[in-house]
C-alpha cells in the first residue's frame, strides 16, 4: 500500500517502452469476461502504460462464478525484448507484510503472543536493550506494530541510510542493522496516537517470529503459511535470488537518477516488510486465503476471532483508506500493495462481490504522475471499468508501502 516520501522526487529518466502490445493471454487459457469488457480493459491498460512509460504489466481479475481476465502486456526484459508473461516471478514489496503478520497472528493463536501486550515483554537480546532506550517504546504493543500505530521511527526514512542503500543496492542487511537505524531515532509520536506507515514495525515483528518459533522467518512462512495455502511459487529469499523465469524490474533509485535494471539487487533491506517473491497466480490464490483466513484444504489459517481482529480496519486519516493488522481497505478492496525498486504490486479482494485483483508492474518510475505509483495507476484503470463502484484509488500521499522509490522515502 503506501509510500511515504521524505523529500521531493528526483526527476525520472525516460524509459523506452520497447514492446507494448494489446496483451498476451496465459498459455492454454483465455479471458472469459465478455469480449467487449476484455477489449476495453486491453485498450485502457495499453494506453495507461504508454502514457506512463511502463515497460511491462501483468493483470489478473477473477470473478466468483462470473469469469476472469488474465493478461500480460509489454516487455519483461528491455535488453532482450522478452515479452511480459503472466507466469513470471516478481518481487512483491510490501505485500510481504500480509505474510509476516499472518505468522504473528498464528503465534497469537498458539498463545505465544498477546496482541495488546508490550513488545518488550517478548523481545530478547541486544535489540530489546536498544529499544528500551527509546523513550516511550515500553508502551508499544504487538497490535500497534501490526496496525501501524506504534510511533516507532521508520528506518527507510533515515536519509543517511537511504543514501547508503542507493550507493550500494547489492549490500546485505540484517534485521538487527535495520532496527538499529530505527532505534537511534526518537519515536514520531506516542504509541497508539495515530496511524503512520513504518517498515520498522514489520521487521520487528519478523524478529519476534524468529525468536518465539526458533526458526528463520523464511522457513516458518514456508511451513506454516505458504505450503498450507498452496503457494509453490512464493518465497522469502535469503539474498538477492529471484526464481526464473522472472520479470526484470526498472528503477531510477540509482546514483544520478538513471534508469537501471534492479532485478538482481538485494532486497534484504526490506526483509519481513517487503522482500518476498511471487507470481500472478500465487497471489490470486493468496488473496482469498488472506481475507478468509483459510488454507487450501479449507482448514483455518487463523482462528475466526483472530481473523476478525485482522480484518477490523481503522481509519488512517486518508479518505477511503483503512488499515487492519497488516492489511488495508481501499474503497471496499481489502489487501495490500507493494513497491520495491523496479517492482510494484497490488493484491486485493472486493469481498462483497468476491472479486480478486492482482496487478504486477516491472517499474517504479512513476514520473510524478497523479496516481503516485504505477500499480495504483493500473489498478485504477482496471477497476474503473470492471468495478466502477469500487475503484482502487490511493492518493499519492497515502499509498501504504514499504519502499524507497526513486527518492529517499519512508516506505
Coordinates of C-alpha atoms in Angstrom, one line a residue:
X1 CA 0.0 0.0 0.0
X2 CA 1.6 3.2 0.5
X3 CA 4.8 5.1 0.1
X4 CA 5.6 8.0 2.4
X5 CA 8.2 10.2 0.8
X6 CA 10.6 12.2 2.8
X7 CA 11.9 14.6 0.1
X8 CA 10.7 15.8 -3.3
X9 CA 11.0 13.3 -6.1
X10 CA 14.0 13.1 -8.4
X11 CA 13.0 13.6 -12.0
X12 CA 12.7 10.1 -13.5
X13 CA 14.8 9.3 -16.5
X14 CA 13.0 8.5 -19.7
X15 CA 12.3 4.8 -20.2
X16 CA 11.9 3.5 -23.7
X17 CA 8.8 1.2 -24.0
X18 CA 10.0 -1.5 -26.3
X19 CA 7.2 -3.9 -26.8
X20 CA 3.7 -2.6 -25.9
X21 CA 1.1 -4.9 -27.3
X22 CA -2.6 -5.4 -26.7
X23 CA -1.9 -8.1 -24.2
X24 CA -1.0 -11.7 -24.2
X25 CA -3.0 -14.5 -22.7
X26 CA -1.6 -17.1 -20.3
X27 CA -0.6 -20.2 -22.2
X28 CA -3.6 -22.6 -22.6
X29 CA -6.1 -20.1 -21.2
X30 CA -8.4 -17.4 -22.5
X31 CA -10.0 -14.4 -20.9
X32 CA -13.6 -15.3 -20.2
X33 CA -15.0 -11.9 -19.2
X34 CA -17.2 -10.8 -22.1
X35 CA -15.4 -9.7 -25.2
X36 CA -16.4 -6.1 -25.0
X37 CA -15.1 -5.7 -21.4
X38 CA -11.9 -7.5 -22.3
X39 CA -11.4 -5.2 -25.2
X40 CA -12.0 -2.1 -23.1
X41 CA -9.5 -3.4 -20.5
X42 CA -6.9 -4.1 -23.1
X43 CA -7.2 -0.7 -24.6
X44 CA -7.2 1.2 -21.3
X45 CA -4.3 -0.7 -19.8
X46 CA -2.2 -0.2 -23.0
X47 CA -3.0 3.5 -23.1
X48 CA -2.1 3.9 -19.4
X49 CA 1.2 2.1 -19.9
X50 CA 2.1 4.2 -23.0
X51 CA 1.3 7.4 -21.2
X52 CA 3.3 6.5 -18.0
X53 CA 6.2 4.7 -19.9
X54 CA 5.7 1.4 -18.2
X55 CA 7.7 -1.5 -19.7
X56 CA 5.6 -4.4 -18.6
X57 CA 2.3 -5.2 -16.7
X58 CA 0.6 -8.4 -15.6
X59 CA -3.1 -8.2 -14.6
X60 CA -5.5 -10.8 -13.2
X61 CA -9.1 -10.1 -12.4
X62 CA -11.2 -13.1 -11.2
X63 CA -15.0 -13.0 -10.5
X64 CA -16.5 -15.8 -8.5
X65 CA -18.8 -17.6 -10.9
X66 CA -18.5 -14.7 -13.4
X67 CA -15.4 -15.1 -15.5
X68 CA -11.9 -13.9 -15.4
X69 CA -9.4 -11.7 -17.2
X70 CA -5.7 -12.6 -17.1
X71 CA -3.3 -10.7 -19.4
X72 CA 0.3 -9.7 -19.8
X73 CA 1.4 -6.5 -21.6
X74 CA 4.7 -5.1 -22.8
X75 CA 8.2 -6.2 -22.0
X76 CA 9.8 -8.2 -19.2
X77 CA 13.4 -7.5 -20.2
X78 CA 14.1 -4.4 -22.2
X79 CA 17.6 -5.6 -23.0
X80 CA 16.4 -8.7 -24.9
X81 CA 12.9 -7.6 -25.8
X82 CA 11.5 -10.6 -23.9
X83 CA 7.7 -10.3 -23.7
X84 CA 5.9 -9.9 -20.3
X85 CA 4.1 -13.1 -19.4
X86 CA 1.6 -13.9 -16.6
X87 CA 3.7 -16.7 -15.2
X88 CA 6.9 -14.7 -14.4
X89 CA 8.2 -14.3 -10.9
X90 CA 8.3 -10.8 -9.4
X91 CA 9.3 -9.0 -6.3
X92 CA 6.1 -8.1 -4.3
X93 CA 7.4 -5.5 -1.9
X94 CA 5.0 -4.7 1.0
X95 CA 2.5 -7.5 0.1
X96 CA 5.2 -9.4 2.2
X97 CA 3.6 -7.7 5.2
X98 CA 0.5 -9.8 4.8
X99 CA 2.5 -13.0 5.2
X100 CA 4.6 -11.8 8.1
X101 CA 1.6 -10.6 10.1
X102 CA -0.2 -13.9 9.4
X103 CA 2.8 -15.6 11.1
X104 CA 2.5 -13.2 14.0
X105 CA -1.2 -13.9 14.3
X106 CA -0.6 -17.7 14.3
X107 CA 1.7 -17.2 17.3
X108 CA -1.2 -15.3 18.9
X109 CA -3.4 -18.3 18.2
X110 CA -0.8 -20.6 19.8
X111 CA -0.8 -18.5 23.0
X112 CA 2.8 -17.3 22.5
X113 CA 1.9 -13.7 21.9
X114 CA -0.9 -11.4 23.1
X115 CA -1.9 -8.6 20.7
X116 CA -2.2 -6.0 23.4
X117 CA 0.9 -6.9 25.3
X118 CA 4.0 -4.7 25.1
X119 CA 6.5 -5.9 22.5
X120 CA 9.3 -5.6 25.2
X121 CA 7.5 -8.4 27.1
X122 CA 8.7 -10.8 24.3
X123 CA 11.7 -9.2 22.6
X124 CA 15.1 -10.6 23.8
X125 CA 18.8 -9.8 23.4
X126 CA 20.6 -6.7 22.3
X127 CA 17.6 -5.4 20.3
X128 CA 15.5 -5.3 23.5
X129 CA 18.1 -3.3 25.2
X130 CA 18.3 -0.8 22.4
X131 CA 14.5 -0.5 22.2
X132 CA 14.3 0.2 26.0
X133 CA 16.5 3.3 25.4
X134 CA 13.9 4.7 23.0
X135 CA 11.6 6.9 25.2
X136 CA 8.0 5.7 25.1
X137 CA 8.8 2.4 23.4
X138 CA 7.8 0.5 26.6
X139 CA 4.2 1.2 25.7
X140 CA 4.3 -0.1 22.1
X141 CA 2.1 -3.3 21.7
X142 CA 2.1 -6.1 19.2
X143 CA -1.2 -4.8 17.9
X144 CA 0.2 -1.3 17.3
X145 CA 3.2 -2.8 15.4
X146 CA 0.8 -4.8 13.2
X147 CA -1.7 -1.9 12.5
X148 CA 1.0 0.8 12.0
X149 CA 0.2 2.8 15.1
X150 CA 3.4 2.2 17.1
X151 CA 5.1 5.6 16.6
X152 CA 8.5 3.9 16.0
X153 CA 10.6 5.7 13.5
X154 CA 10.6 4.2 10.0
X155 CA 14.2 3.3 9.2
X156 CA 13.6 3.8 5.4
X157 CA 13.1 7.5 6.2
X158 CA 16.6 7.9 7.5
X159 CA 18.3 9.9 4.8
X160 CA 21.8 8.8 5.6
X161 CA 20.8 5.2 5.5
X162 CA 18.9 5.7 2.2
X163 CA 22.0 7.3 0.6
X164 CA 24.0 4.2 1.7
X165 CA 21.4 1.9 0.1
X166 CA 21.3 3.9 -3.1
X167 CA 25.1 3.8 -3.4
X168 CA 25.2 0.1 -2.9
X169 CA 21.9 -1.7 -3.5
X170 CA 23.6 -5.1 -3.5
X171 CA 24.6 -4.8 0.1
X172 CA 23.2 -7.4 2.6
X173 CA 21.4 -6.0 5.7
X174 CA 20.5 -7.9 8.8
X175 CA 17.2 -7.2 10.7
X176 CA 19.4 -6.1 13.6
X177 CA 21.1 -3.5 11.4
X178 CA 17.8 -2.2 10.1
X179 CA 16.2 -1.9 13.6
X180 CA 19.4 -0.3 14.9
X181 CA 18.9 2.5 12.4
X182 CA 15.3 3.0 13.6
X183 CA 16.1 2.8 17.3
X184 CA 18.7 5.7 17.1
X185 CA 15.7 8.0 16.5
X186 CA 13.1 9.1 18.9
X187 CA 9.5 8.0 18.4
X188 CA 7.5 10.0 15.9
X189 CA 4.5 10.1 18.3
X190 CA 3.2 8.3 21.4
X191 CA 2.2 4.7 20.9
X192 CA -1.4 4.4 19.6
X193 CA -1.8 8.2 19.0
X194 CA -2.3 7.9 15.2
X195 CA -1.6 5.9 12.1
X196 CA 1.8 6.1 10.3
X197 CA 3.2 3.6 8.0
X198 CA 6.6 2.2 9.2
X199 CA 8.7 -0.7 7.9
X200 CA 10.3 -0.8 11.3
X201 CA 7.1 -2.3 12.7
X202 CA 7.0 -5.3 10.4
X203 CA 10.8 -6.0 10.7
X204 CA 10.5 -6.0 14.5
X205 CA 7.6 -8.5 14.2
X206 CA 9.6 -10.7 11.9
X207 CA 12.3 -10.8 14.6
X208 CA 9.7 -11.9 17.1
X209 CA 8.5 -14.7 14.9
X210 CA 12.1 -16.0 14.7
X211 CA 12.7 -15.6 18.4
X212 CA 9.5 -17.3 19.5
X213 CA 9.4 -20.0 16.9
X214 CA 13.1 -20.8 17.0
X215 CA 13.1 -20.9 13.2
X216 CA 14.1 -18.5 10.4
X217 CA 11.2 -16.4 9.2
X218 CA 11.6 -17.9 5.7
X219 CA 11.3 -21.4 7.0
X220 CA 8.4 -20.6 9.3
X221 CA 6.5 -18.9 6.5
X222 CA 7.2 -21.8 4.1
X223 CA 5.9 -24.5 6.5
X224 CA 3.0 -22.6 8.2
X225 CA 1.7 -20.2 5.6
X226 CA 2.9 -20.9 2.1
X227 CA 2.6 -24.7 1.9
X228 CA -0.8 -24.8 3.7
X229 CA -2.2 -22.3 1.3
X230 CA -0.6 -24.0 -1.7
X231 CA 1.8 -21.3 -2.8
X232 CA 4.6 -23.2 -4.5
X233 CA 6.0 -20.1 -6.3
X234 CA 6.2 -17.7 -3.3
X235 CA 9.2 -17.4 -1.0
X236 CA 11.2 -15.1 1.2
X237 CA 14.7 -15.2 -0.3
X238 CA 17.8 -15.4 1.8
X239 CA 19.6 -13.0 -0.5
X240 CA 19.1 -11.4 -3.9
X241 CA 17.8 -14.5 -5.6
X242 CA 14.6 -14.5 -7.7
X243 CA 13.4 -17.7 -9.3
X244 CA 13.4 -18.0 -13.1
X245 CA 11.6 -17.1 -15.2
X246 CA 11.2 -13.6 -13.8
X247 CA 10.4 -10.1 -14.9
X248 CA 13.3 -7.6 -14.8
X249 CA 12.5 -4.5 -12.8
X250 CA 13.4 -0.9 -13.7
X251 CA 14.0 1.9 -11.3
X252 CA 15.6 5.4 -11.0
X253 CA 16.6 4.7 -7.4
X254 CA 20.2 5.0 -8.5
X255 CA 23.1 7.5 -8.3
X256 CA 22.2 10.3 -10.6
X257 CA 18.6 9.0 -11.2
X258 CA 19.4 6.9 -14.3
X259 CA 17.0 4.2 -15.2
X260 CA 18.6 0.8 -14.3
X261 CA 17.7 -2.9 -14.1
X262 CA 17.2 -3.6 -10.4
X263 CA 16.2 -7.3 -10.6
X264 CA 19.4 -8.6 -9.1
X265 CA 19.5 -6.1 -6.3
X266 CA 19.5 -7.5 -2.7
X267 CA 16.1 -6.9 -1.0
X268 CA 17.4 -7.8 2.4
X269 CA 16.9 -4.2 3.5
X270 CA 13.2 -4.8 3.3
X271 CA 13.1 -8.4 4.8
X272 CA 9.9 -9.1 6.7
X273 CA 8.5 -5.8 5.4
X274 CA 9.0 -6.3 1.7
X275 CA 11.5 -8.9 0.3
X276 CA 9.3 -11.7 -0.9
X277 CA 8.9 -13.0 -4.4
X278 CA 5.7 -14.5 -6.0
X279 CA 3.7 -14.8 -9.2
X280 CA 0.3 -13.5 -10.5
X281 CA -1.3 -16.9 -10.0
X282 CA 0.1 -17.4 -6.5
X283 CA -1.2 -14.0 -5.4
X284 CA -4.6 -14.9 -6.9
X285 CA -4.5 -17.9 -4.5
X286 CA -3.2 -16.0 -1.6
X287 CA -5.7 -13.1 -1.5
X288 CA -8.8 -15.2 -0.7
X289 CA -6.8 -17.1 1.9
X290 CA -5.7 -13.8 3.4
X291 CA -9.1 -12.3 3.6
X292 CA -10.9 -15.5 4.5
X293 CA -8.3 -17.0 6.9
X294 CA -8.5 -20.4 5.3
X295 CA -5.9 -22.9 4.0
X296 CA -6.1 -24.6 0.6
X297 CA -7.9 -27.6 2.2
X298 CA -10.5 -25.3 3.8
X299 CA -9.0 -25.5 7.3
X300 CA -8.3 -22.4 9.4
X301 CA -5.2 -20.4 8.7
X302 CA -6.1 -18.4 11.7
X303 CA -8.8 -18.8 14.4
X304 CA -12.0 -17.0 13.5
X305 CA -11.7 -14.5 16.3
X306 CA -8.1 -13.7 15.3
X307 CA -9.1 -13.3 11.6
X308 CA -11.8 -10.9 12.7
X309 CA -9.2 -8.8 14.6
X310 CA -7.0 -8.8 11.5
X311 CA -9.8 -7.6 9.2
X312 CA -11.0 -4.7 11.5
X313 CA -9.7 -1.8 9.6
X314 CA -9.4 1.5 11.4
X315 CA -9.2 5.0 9.8
X316 CA -5.8 6.1 8.6
X317 CA -6.6 9.8 8.2
X318 CA -6.9 9.4 4.4
X319 CA -10.3 9.3 2.8
X320 CA -11.4 5.8 1.7
X321 CA -8.3 4.1 3.3
X322 CA -8.4 2.0 6.4
X323 CA -5.8 -0.3 7.9
X324 CA -6.2 -3.5 10.0
X325 CA -3.5 -5.9 11.1
X326 CA -1.1 -6.0 8.1
X327 CA -4.0 -5.5 5.7
X328 CA -5.6 -2.4 4.2
X329 CA -9.0 -1.4 2.9
X330 CA -9.2 0.9 -0.1
X331 CA -12.7 1.9 -1.3
X332 CA -14.0 -1.6 -0.4
X333 CA -11.0 -3.5 -1.7
X334 CA -9.1 -5.5 1.0
X335 CA -5.5 -6.5 0.6
X336 CA -2.1 -4.7 0.2
X337 CA 0.1 -3.2 -2.4
X338 CA 3.8 -3.3 -2.6
X339 CA 6.8 -1.4 -4.0
X340 CA 10.5 -2.3 -4.3
X341 CA 13.0 -0.6 -6.6
X342 CA 11.9 -1.9 -10.0
X343 CA 8.7 -3.6 -8.9
X344 CA 5.1 -2.7 -7.9
X345 CA 2.2 -4.9 -6.9
X346 CA -1.4 -4.8 -5.9
X347 CA -3.1 -7.9 -4.4
X348 CA -6.7 -7.3 -3.1
X349 CA -10.2 -8.7 -3.0
X350 CA -13.6 -7.0 -3.1
X351 CA -15.2 -9.3 -0.5
X352 CA -18.9 -8.4 -1.1
X353 CA -18.6 -9.3 -4.8
X354 CA -15.9 -12.0 -4.4
X355 CA -13.6 -10.3 -7.0
X356 CA -9.9 -10.7 -6.8
X357 CA -7.5 -8.2 -8.4
X358 CA -3.7 -8.7 -8.9
X359 CA -1.5 -6.2 -10.7
X360 CA 2.2 -6.6 -11.3
X361 CA 4.3 -3.8 -12.8
X362 CA 8.1 -4.1 -13.5
X363 CA 8.9 -0.5 -12.9
X364 CA 8.6 2.0 -10.0
X365 CA 9.5 5.0 -12.2
X366 CA 6.3 7.0 -11.5
X367 CA 7.5 10.2 -13.2
X368 CA 5.3 12.2 -10.8
X369 CA 2.2 11.0 -12.4
X370 CA -1.0 11.9 -10.5
X371 CA -1.7 8.4 -9.1
X372 CA 1.6 8.4 -7.1
X373 CA 2.5 4.9 -8.2
X374 CA 2.3 2.9 -11.4
X375 CA 0.5 0.0 -9.7
X376 CA -2.2 2.4 -8.5
X377 CA -2.5 3.8 -12.0
X378 CA -3.1 0.3 -13.4
X379 CA -5.3 -0.7 -10.5
X380 CA -7.5 2.4 -11.0
X381 CA -7.6 1.8 -14.8
X382 CA -8.8 -1.8 -14.4
X383 CA -11.4 -1.1 -11.6
X384 CA -12.9 1.9 -13.3
X385 CA -14.0 -0.5 -16.0
X386 CA -14.6 -3.7 -14.0
X387 CA -15.9 -2.4 -10.7
X388 CA -16.8 1.2 -11.2
X389 CA -18.5 1.5 -7.7
X390 CA -15.3 0.4 -6.1
X391 CA -12.2 1.9 -7.7
X392 CA -8.8 1.1 -6.5
X393 CA -7.6 4.7 -5.8
X394 CA -5.0 5.9 -3.4
X395 CA -3.9 9.5 -3.0
X396 CA -0.3 9.9 -3.8
X397 CA 0.5 10.9 -0.3
X398 CA -1.4 8.0 1.2
X399 CA -0.1 4.9 -0.6
X400 CA 1.0 2.5 2.1
X401 CA 4.1 0.7 1.1
X402 CA 7.5 0.0 2.4
X403 CA 10.0 1.0 -0.1
X404 CA 12.1 3.9 -1.2
X405 CA 11.2 4.7 -4.7
X406 CA 13.4 6.7 -7.0
X407 CA 13.8 9.1 -4.0
X408 CA 14.6 8.8 -0.3
X409 CA 11.3 7.6 1.1
X410 CA 9.7 6.4 4.3
X411 CA 8.0 3.5 2.6

